[in-house]
Structures are given as C-alpha cells and as structure tokens.
mmCIF file of C-alpha atoms in Angstrom:
data_model
loop_
_atom_site.group_PDB
_atom_site.id
_atom_site.type_symbol
_atom_site.label_atom_id
_atom_site.label_comp_id
_atom_site.label_asym_id
_atom_site.label_seq_id
_atom_site.Cartn_x
_atom_site.Cartn_y
_atom_site.Cartn_z
ATOM 1 C CA MET A 33 152.366 99.182 12.055
ATOM 2 C CA ILE A 34 149.361 100.996 10.589
ATOM 3 C CA ASP A 35 150.036 99.382 7.221
ATOM 4 C CA ALA A 36 150.387 95.980 8.885
ATOM 5 C CA LEU A 37 147.062 96.439 10.661
ATOM 6 C CA ALA A 38 145.377 97.517 7.428
ATOM 7 C CA SER A 39 146.770 94.461 5.682
ATOM 8 C CA GLU A 40 145.539 92.058 8.368
ATOM 9 C CA TRP A 41 142.130 93.734 8.424
ATOM 10 C CA LEU A 42 141.878 93.307 4.652
ATOM 11 C CA LYS A 43 142.770 89.634 4.960
ATOM 12 C CA ILE A 44 140.315 88.856 7.716
ATOM 13 C CA ARG A 45 137.332 90.619 6.151
ATOM 14 C CA THR A 46 137.803 89.115 2.696
ATOM 15 C CA ILE A 47 137.945 85.470 3.790
ATOM 16 C CA ARG A 48 134.366 84.177 3.646
ATOM 17 C CA SER A 49 134.914 81.475 6.241
ATOM 18 C CA MET A 50 135.520 84.172 8.859
ATOM 19 C CA PHE A 51 132.101 85.718 8.242
ATOM 20 C CA TRP A 52 130.340 82.363 8.317
ATOM 21 C CA ALA A 53 132.103 81.351 11.538
ATOM 22 C CA LEU A 54 130.971 84.546 13.288
ATOM 23 C CA LEU A 55 127.457 84.177 11.870
ATOM 24 C CA ALA A 56 127.333 80.594 13.149
ATOM 25 C CA ALA A 57 128.489 81.775 16.576
ATOM 26 C CA ALA A 58 125.680 84.340 16.663
ATOM 27 C CA ALA A 59 123.024 81.888 15.462
ATOM 28 C CA LEU A 60 124.033 79.174 17.932
ATOM 29 C CA THR A 61 124.378 81.497 20.916
ATOM 30 C CA VAL A 62 121.161 83.429 20.338
ATOM 31 C CA GLY A 63 119.116 80.415 19.237
ATOM 32 C CA ILE A 64 120.066 78.173 22.145
ATOM 33 C CA GLY A 65 119.755 81.070 24.578
ATOM 34 C CA MET A 66 116.222 81.768 23.350
ATOM 35 C CA LEU A 67 115.203 78.124 23.749
ATOM 36 C CA ALA A 68 116.705 77.932 27.228
ATOM 37 C CA SER A 69 115.113 81.227 28.284
ATOM 38 C CA SER A 70 111.662 80.159 27.136
ATOM 39 C CA GLY A 71 111.857 77.294 29.622
ATOM 40 C CA THR A 72 113.034 79.297 32.638
ATOM 41 C CA GLU A 73 110.810 78.397 35.565
ATOM 42 C CA PRO A 74 108.987 81.285 37.295
ATOM 43 C CA GLY A 75 110.562 82.137 40.617
ATOM 44 C CA SER A 76 113.940 80.667 39.695
ATOM 45 C CA GLY A 77 115.699 83.998 40.204
ATOM 46 C CA ILE A 78 117.661 86.543 38.228
ATOM 47 C CA ALA A 79 120.864 84.489 38.198
ATOM 48 C CA SER A 80 119.089 81.560 36.572
ATOM 49 C CA SER A 81 117.378 83.840 34.048
ATOM 50 C CA VAL A 82 120.638 85.415 32.852
ATOM 51 C CA SER A 83 122.352 82.032 32.825
ATOM 52 C CA ASP A 84 119.632 80.759 30.475
ATOM 53 C CA ASN A 85 119.953 83.885 28.297
ATOM 54 C CA LEU A 86 123.638 83.118 27.806
ATOM 55 C CA ALA A 87 123.325 79.325 27.706
ATOM 56 C CA GLY A 88 124.110 79.321 23.984
ATOM 57 C CA VAL A 89 127.648 80.558 24.615
ATOM 58 C CA ILE A 90 128.619 76.934 25.323
ATOM 59 C CA MET A 91 127.940 76.032 21.683
ATOM 60 C CA GLY A 92 128.652 79.426 20.141
ATOM 61 C CA GLN A 93 132.189 79.285 21.496
ATOM 62 C CA LEU A 94 132.912 76.410 19.118
ATOM 63 C CA ALA A 95 132.324 78.687 16.127
ATOM 64 C CA ILE A 96 134.500 81.363 17.729
ATOM 65 C CA CYS A 97 137.259 78.757 18.007
ATOM 66 C CA VAL A 98 136.891 78.145 14.270
ATOM 67 C CA PHE A 99 137.137 81.879 13.599
ATOM 68 C CA GLY A 100 140.283 82.323 15.679
ATOM 69 C CA ALA A 101 141.992 79.226 14.318
ATOM 70 C CA LEU A 102 141.287 80.132 10.684
ATOM 71 C CA ALA A 103 142.557 83.665 11.256
ATOM 72 C CA ALA A 104 145.937 82.069 11.963
ATOM 73 C CA THR A 105 146.013 79.118 9.565
ATOM 74 C CA SER A 106 144.359 80.404 6.376
ATOM 75 C CA GLU A 107 147.610 81.858 5.046
ATOM 76 C CA TYR A 108 149.450 78.619 5.772
ATOM 77 C CA ALA A 109 146.787 76.639 3.911
ATOM 78 C CA THR A 110 147.233 78.716 0.746
ATOM 79 C CA GLY A 111 150.976 79.348 1.058
ATOM 80 C CA MET A 112 150.393 83.123 1.186
ATOM 81 C CA ILE A 113 152.314 83.319 4.451
ATOM 82 C CA ARG A 114 155.536 83.312 2.414
ATOM 83 C CA THR A 115 154.361 86.330 0.430
ATOM 84 C CA SER A 116 153.308 88.124 3.602
ATOM 85 C CA LEU A 117 156.692 87.516 5.203
ATOM 86 C CA SER A 118 158.536 88.693 2.094
ATOM 87 C CA VAL A 119 156.612 91.973 2.268
ATOM 88 C CA LEU A 120 156.837 92.293 6.057
ATOM 89 C CA PRO A 121 159.811 90.275 7.354
ATOM 90 C CA LEU A 122 159.461 91.732 10.871
ATOM 91 C CA ARG A 123 157.656 88.753 12.356
ATOM 92 C CA GLY A 124 156.939 90.341 15.702
ATOM 93 C CA ARG A 125 155.139 93.219 14.023
ATOM 94 C CA MET A 126 153.152 90.863 11.792
ATOM 95 C CA LEU A 127 152.059 88.659 14.683
ATOM 96 C CA THR A 128 151.120 91.696 16.770
ATOM 97 C CA ALA A 129 149.029 93.107 13.912
ATOM 98 C CA LYS A 130 147.274 89.771 13.425
ATOM 99 C CA ALA A 131 146.552 89.445 17.140
ATOM 100 C CA LEU A 132 145.236 93.009 17.438
ATOM 101 C CA VAL A 133 142.859 92.590 14.493
ATOM 102 C CA VAL A 134 141.597 89.231 15.771
ATOM 103 C CA THR A 135 141.100 90.755 19.226
ATOM 104 C CA ALA A 136 139.179 93.757 17.873
ATOM 105 C CA VAL A 137 136.906 91.672 15.648
ATOM 106 C CA GLY A 138 136.395 89.030 18.322
ATOM 107 C CA LEU A 139 135.519 91.545 21.028
ATOM 108 C CA VAL A 140 133.066 93.478 18.853
ATOM 109 C CA ALA A 141 131.418 90.282 17.630
ATOM 110 C CA GLY A 142 131.388 88.797 21.133
ATOM 111 C CA LEU A 143 129.752 91.843 22.710
ATOM 112 C CA VAL A 144 127.132 92.072 19.965
ATOM 113 C CA ILE A 145 126.351 88.360 20.288
ATOM 114 C CA SER A 146 126.175 88.475 24.092
ATOM 115 C CA PHE A 147 123.881 91.503 24.284
ATOM 116 C CA LEU A 148 121.708 90.178 21.459
ATOM 117 C CA SER A 149 121.397 86.825 23.203
ATOM 118 C CA TYR A 150 120.428 88.602 26.431
ATOM 119 C CA ALA A 151 117.854 90.793 24.655
ATOM 120 C CA VAL A 152 116.242 87.910 22.763
ATOM 121 C CA GLY A 153 116.268 85.725 25.865
ATOM 122 C CA GLN A 154 114.610 88.423 27.942
ATOM 123 C CA SER A 155 111.906 88.825 25.313
ATOM 124 C CA VAL A 156 110.709 85.237 25.875
ATOM 125 C CA THR A 157 111.576 84.543 29.517
ATOM 126 C CA ARG A 158 109.109 84.510 32.386
ATOM 127 C CA VAL A 159 111.782 85.746 34.799
ATOM 128 C CA PRO A 160 112.873 89.265 33.760
ATOM 129 C CA ALA A 161 116.337 90.479 34.683
ATOM 130 C CA ALA A 162 117.199 94.120 34.045
ATOM 131 C CA LEU A 163 120.719 95.253 33.247
ATOM 132 C CA GLY A 164 120.546 97.393 36.359
ATOM 133 C CA ASP A 165 120.039 94.384 38.625
ATOM 134 C CA PRO A 166 123.120 93.297 40.633
ATOM 135 C CA GLY A 167 125.610 91.385 38.494
ATOM 136 C CA VAL A 168 123.517 91.324 35.307
ATOM 137 C CA LEU A 169 125.410 93.928 33.271
ATOM 138 C CA ARG A 170 128.740 92.411 34.307
ATOM 139 C CA ALA A 171 127.565 88.956 33.245
ATOM 140 C CA VAL A 172 126.385 90.129 29.831
ATOM 141 C CA LEU A 173 129.546 92.151 29.274
ATOM 142 C CA GLY A 174 131.506 89.144 30.493
ATOM 143 C CA GLY A 175 129.939 86.959 27.837
ATOM 144 C CA GLY A 176 131.256 89.268 25.145
ATOM 145 C CA LEU A 177 134.679 89.545 26.756
ATOM 146 C CA TYR A 178 134.916 85.779 27.098
ATOM 147 C CA LEU A 179 134.123 85.211 23.415
ATOM 148 C CA GLY A 180 136.587 87.914 22.365
ATOM 149 C CA VAL A 181 139.472 86.441 24.361
ATOM 150 C CA LEU A 182 138.493 82.953 23.219
ATOM 151 C CA GLY A 183 139.022 83.987 19.601
ATOM 152 C CA LEU A 184 142.523 85.158 20.514
ATOM 153 C CA PHE A 185 143.158 81.901 22.399
ATOM 154 C CA ALA A 186 142.227 79.856 19.313
ATOM 155 C CA PHE A 187 144.338 82.175 17.152
ATOM 156 C CA GLY A 188 147.371 81.429 19.317
ATOM 157 C CA ILE A 189 146.790 77.707 18.971
ATOM 158 C CA GLY A 190 146.466 78.142 15.208
ATOM 159 C CA MET A 191 149.803 79.947 15.013
ATOM 160 C CA ILE A 192 151.416 77.100 16.931
ATOM 161 C CA VAL A 193 149.838 74.239 14.974
ATOM 162 C CA ARG A 194 149.667 75.958 11.535
ATOM 163 C CA HIS A 195 147.082 73.492 10.211
ATOM 164 C CA SER A 196 143.380 74.410 10.124
ATOM 165 C CA ALA A 197 141.810 71.074 11.066
ATOM 166 C CA ALA A 198 144.395 70.376 13.765
ATOM 167 C CA ALA A 199 144.096 73.883 15.210
ATOM 168 C CA ILE A 200 140.287 73.748 15.350
ATOM 169 C CA THR A 201 140.343 70.291 16.919
ATOM 170 C CA THR A 202 142.951 71.324 19.500
ATOM 171 C CA ALA A 203 141.105 74.517 20.419
ATOM 172 C CA ILE A 204 137.746 72.773 20.821
ATOM 173 C CA GLY A 205 139.379 69.959 22.768
ATOM 174 C CA ALA A 206 141.016 72.413 25.160
ATOM 175 C CA VAL A 207 137.922 74.566 25.591
ATOM 176 C CA LEU A 208 135.169 71.959 25.755
ATOM 177 C CA ILE A 209 136.294 68.332 25.698
ATOM 178 C CA LEU A 210 138.856 68.406 28.533
ATOM 179 C CA PRO A 211 136.552 70.160 31.052
ATOM 180 C CA ILE A 212 133.716 67.769 30.237
ATOM 181 C CA ALA A 213 136.025 64.757 30.539
ATOM 182 C CA SER A 214 137.141 65.999 33.957
ATOM 183 C CA LEU A 215 133.592 65.487 35.271
ATOM 184 C CA ALA A 216 134.555 61.841 35.758
ATOM 185 C CA LEU A 217 137.424 62.732 38.104
ATOM 186 C CA GLY A 218 135.368 63.658 41.172
ATOM 187 C CA ASP A 219 136.992 66.209 43.495
ATOM 188 C CA ALA A 220 140.136 66.311 41.359
ATOM 189 C CA GLY A 221 137.964 67.272 38.405
ATOM 190 C CA VAL A 222 136.400 70.115 40.385
ATOM 191 C CA THR A 223 139.838 71.540 41.137
ATOM 192 C CA PHE A 224 140.929 71.047 37.532
ATOM 193 C CA ARG A 225 137.906 72.902 36.132
ATOM 194 C CA LYS A 226 138.246 75.674 38.707
ATOM 195 C CA TRP A 227 141.694 76.580 37.396
ATOM 196 C CA TRP A 228 141.448 75.472 33.765
ATOM 197 C CA PRO A 229 141.600 78.741 31.756
ATOM 198 C CA SER A 230 138.520 78.411 29.531
ATOM 199 C CA TRP A 231 136.325 77.063 32.324
ATOM 200 C CA ALA A 232 137.562 79.672 34.785
ATOM 201 C CA GLY A 233 136.900 82.388 32.210
ATOM 202 C CA GLN A 234 133.226 81.474 31.999
ATOM 203 C CA SER A 235 132.712 82.513 35.626
ATOM 204 C CA VAL A 236 132.587 86.138 34.457
ATOM 205 C CA MET A 237 129.266 85.320 32.757
ATOM 206 C CA GLN A 238 127.624 84.123 35.976
ATOM 207 C CA VAL A 239 125.526 86.445 38.125
ATOM 208 C CA ALA A 240 125.855 84.172 41.170
ATOM 209 C CA THR A 241 129.198 82.722 42.211
ATOM 210 C CA SER A 242 129.810 79.126 43.253
ATOM 211 C CA PRO A 243 132.352 77.553 45.639
ATOM 212 C CA GLU A 244 133.431 75.344 42.737
ATOM 213 C CA THR A 245 134.481 78.308 40.588
ATOM 214 C CA LEU A 246 136.708 81.336 40.967
ATOM 215 C CA GLY A 247 135.254 84.806 41.313
ATOM 216 C CA PRO A 248 134.082 86.485 38.084
ATOM 217 C CA TRP A 249 137.108 88.667 37.445
ATOM 218 C CA ALA A 250 139.601 86.288 39.027
ATOM 219 C CA GLY A 251 138.423 83.517 36.710
ATOM 220 C CA PHE A 252 138.555 85.817 33.713
ATOM 221 C CA GLY A 253 142.066 86.828 34.742
ATOM 222 C CA VAL A 254 143.134 83.166 34.703
ATOM 223 C CA PHE A 255 141.707 82.863 31.184
ATOM 224 C CA VAL A 256 143.572 85.965 30.030
ATOM 225 C CA ALA A 257 146.788 84.638 31.575
ATOM 226 C CA GLY A 258 146.321 81.281 29.818
ATOM 227 C CA THR A 259 145.727 83.051 26.519
ATOM 228 C CA ALA A 260 148.854 85.170 27.050
ATOM 229 C CA ALA A 261 150.860 81.981 27.632
ATOM 230 C CA VAL A 262 149.569 80.460 24.389
ATOM 231 C CA LEU A 263 150.402 83.652 22.473
ATOM 232 C CA THR A 264 153.891 83.697 23.969
ATOM 233 C CA GLY A 265 154.457 80.160 22.728
ATOM 234 C CA ALA A 266 153.098 81.158 19.320
ATOM 235 C CA TRP A 267 155.482 84.122 19.124
ATOM 236 C CA LEU A 268 158.510 82.028 20.122
ATOM 237 C CA LEU A 269 157.758 79.436 17.432
ATOM 238 C CA PHE A 270 156.759 81.978 14.763
ATOM 239 C CA SER A 271 159.974 83.936 15.250
ATOM 240 C CA ARG A 272 162.241 80.889 14.996
ATOM 241 C CA ARG A 273 160.902 78.433 12.443
ATOM 242 C CA ASP A 274 160.503 78.578 8.682
ATOM 243 C CA ALA A 275 157.222 79.576 7.091
#
C-alpha cells in the first residue's frame, strides 16, 4: 500500500494540469472573495462578512472539480492505466491509493485556499470578523473541508466516466448547474437544494443557518454520504470492467 501511495503521489504531482487547476482554484476563490469583501456594508454583521470572504468558493469549486476529474481520467487519456494495472493488478488497492492521495491534496489545498481567502477578505472588509467569534472558525474550516471533499467527489465521477471532458462537465453540472436550475422550481426547488449533496455541503461554510438549509455539520454529512455513494459506484465499475 505504501508503494501504491507513493506511485499515485508521483503521478499527481508530475501532471502540470493538476497544479494549474489548484492554482486557478486559489486565484478565483481569493480574488472573488476580496472583491466581495471590499463591498461589505458596515453594520451588516459577522455572518455577512465571512460569507463575503468565502464568496469565491462558488467559482473556485469549478477548478477543484477539474482537479478531481483529471486525477481520475489522466491515465485513461494516455492509456497508462493499462501499465498501472499490469504493475498493480489489485484494483481495490489502486483505487484506494488514488482516493487517499486526492483526498490529502484536496484537503490541504482547500484549507490553505479557505484560510487565505478569509485573511485577504478581512484585510479589505469594513466589517471585521475574528476567528474567535461564534461560528467563524467553523465556517473557514468548513470551506476547506468542502473543497477537499469536492475534489474526491469529482474524482469518483471521473473514475465512473473515464473521459476528461465528460467527467468535468458532469461534475460541474452536478455541483453548480442543477442547483441553479432548481431555482425555477419554487418550493420543490428549495427542498431539492436542501438535500442535494453539494448544496447541502456548503452549509458548513455559513456562520448563520437558514430554514432553507440543513445545519452546518448535517449538511456536510449529506455531502460526505453523497461522495461515498459516488465512490462506491466507481469501485464497482472499476473492479468489473476492462481498462
């Protein structure tokens, strides 16, 4: 298993597209968060201030989807998956190693991006919010956790689809397009978004809760459960079909 992890770590850190995807996620999240924070109205409250700090996560998550999807599909695009399987035919071990490396990289990158976005946002906002204020540290940590799990979610989709463009499109559609489209459904759309994994997962980034969303950790739990379901499907397909 250690050798499998070392192999997957070597793969992921030597593919340039991975670095650029994470850099894009950081630039989008921090940049948009800074712009939103500079416009925070005085007296709007701590919850609004932190929400503006992390506003860029909405766009940064798209780059994280690219990162996770490419972590799964890059070997299929080059045909190297056949070589990998000839060296390590134990598919469960290979998939576990891939998932663990993606999770580790995604969580580290997500936490760095979230705290950096908070710090930059606080440097320009007119409504300061300290990490010691109620719910602030949890929200900032939640931003990093959300991005980390999102990378794993997109990785699972990539292992199912096995095609880069299709995996990226499917992940972005599931994370962003479907929840936005549900805005046209009225009350049914509210219920849909409340329980849709990616939308529910974002509640962990909110300082103040809303009747239209689950609680912070309950919503994040739904997102983790949805990601686990996608990974289970990926494992079932990966263990049964040809490379």
